[in-house]
């Protein structure tokens, strides 16, 4: 039994290392977020209610577009995973230099603002998409950090009409949309 337990621990260690490797690669991390988004959407809605990797008239490709009648119209979703800036923020110990903490906070806010503005500019297209779009953060921890400690950034997302969702809030959003399609 001890040998079996040690083998399971070894296998688990290998899986954790593999996940760390995926999350350390920006492209792989993006794919991880997209796969998670795809799974949530496909499990909640009928295939006629969405399209993955949808190319809009502007030539940009949204990770997902929810096909809804007007109003509100089709809603574009883009998965974002600002892990680098989040890790820096979390790695700065509260006992370290306040200037380093402030720099880490600014870096996280800048990353989030860039994602918000990119989504607003790319995926809110008058006459084609709804007047708002969704930013999918595939991490509950990043979502919680944002809402707990950066309310100004959240307010900016509201003003930009970019609604930030986590896996849990995405499920709730999709269930609401799914009931409207029934």
PDB file of N, CA and C in Angstrom, residues 20 54 59 63 83 98 109 129 131 138 142 171 173 176 182:
ATOM      1  N   UNK A  20       2.105  23.434 -14.226  1.00  0.00           N
ATOM      2  CA  UNK A  20       2.955  24.613 -14.080  1.00  0.00           C
ATOM      3  C   UNK A  20       3.606  24.985 -15.410  1.00  0.00           C
ATOM      4  N   UNK A  54     -15.149  32.913 -33.575  1.00  0.00           N
ATOM      5  CA  UNK A  54     -16.003  33.609 -34.535  1.00  0.00           C
ATOM      6  C   UNK A  54     -15.288  34.852 -35.062  1.00  0.00           C
ATOM      7  N   UNK A  59     -12.675  41.686 -38.808  1.00  0.00           N
ATOM      8  CA  UNK A  59     -11.568  40.764 -39.042  1.00  0.00           C
ATOM      9  C   UNK A  59     -10.994  40.173 -37.769  1.00  0.00           C
ATOM     10  N   UNK A  63     -13.063  34.675 -29.039  1.00  0.00           N
ATOM     11  CA  UNK A  63     -12.976  33.299 -28.556  1.00  0.00           C
ATOM     12  C   UNK A  63     -14.337  32.624 -28.626  1.00  0.00           C
ATOM     13  N   UNK A  83      -1.749  36.158 -15.739  1.00  0.00           N
ATOM     14  CA  UNK A  83      -1.074  35.437 -14.673  1.00  0.00           C
ATOM     15  C   UNK A  83       0.240  36.094 -14.238  1.00  0.00           C
ATOM     16  N   UNK A  98       7.292  49.029   0.330  1.00  0.00           N
ATOM     17  CA  UNK A  98       5.998  49.536  -0.161  1.00  0.00           C
ATOM     18  C   UNK A  98       6.062  49.998  -1.618  1.00  0.00           C
ATOM     19  N   UNK A 109      -2.989  46.344 -12.413  1.00  0.00           N
ATOM     20  CA  UNK A 109      -4.042  47.235 -12.910  1.00  0.00           C
ATOM     21  C   UNK A 109      -3.838  47.560 -14.392  1.00  0.00           C
ATOM     22  N   UNK A 129     -22.607  43.475 -32.800  1.00  0.00           N
ATOM     23  CA  UNK A 129     -22.599  42.807 -31.503  1.00  0.00           C
ATOM     24  C   UNK A 129     -23.383  43.650 -30.499  1.00  0.00           C
ATOM     25  N   UNK A 131     -24.027  45.861 -27.052  1.00  0.00           N
ATOM     26  CA  UNK A 131     -23.328  47.059 -26.578  1.00  0.00           C
ATOM     27  C   UNK A 131     -22.354  46.752 -25.452  1.00  0.00           C
ATOM     28  N   UNK A 138     -10.202  32.840 -16.389  1.00  0.00           N
ATOM     29  CA  UNK A 138     -10.339  31.434 -16.023  1.00  0.00           C
ATOM     30  C   UNK A 138      -9.790  31.092 -14.639  1.00  0.00           C
ATOM     31  N   UNK A 142      -7.805  35.180  -9.397  1.00  0.00           N
ATOM     32  CA  UNK A 142      -7.563  36.477 -10.035  1.00  0.00           C
ATOM     33  C   UNK A 142      -8.836  37.312  -9.989  1.00  0.00           C
ATOM     34  N   UNK A 171     -20.801  30.499 -15.394  1.00  0.00           N
ATOM     35  CA  UNK A 171     -21.834  29.462 -15.329  1.00  0.00           C
ATOM     36  C   UNK A 171     -23.196  30.098 -15.031  1.00  0.00           C
ATOM     37  N   UNK A 173     -24.121  33.182 -15.629  1.00  0.00           N
ATOM     38  CA  UNK A 173     -24.511  33.961 -16.805  1.00  0.00           C
ATOM     39  C   UNK A 173     -25.054  33.057 -17.899  1.00  0.00           C
ATOM     40  N   UNK A 176     -28.513  31.689 -17.104  1.00  0.00           N
ATOM     41  CA  UNK A 176     -29.536  32.720 -17.331  1.00  0.00           C
ATOM     42  C   UNK A 176     -29.838  32.810 -18.827  1.00  0.00           C
ATOM     43  N   UNK A 182     -34.784  28.646 -23.915  1.00  0.00           N
ATOM     44  CA  UNK A 182     -35.681  27.493 -23.840  1.00  0.00           C
ATOM     45  C   UNK A 182     -37.089  27.885 -24.231  1.00  0.00           C
TER      46      UNK A 182
END
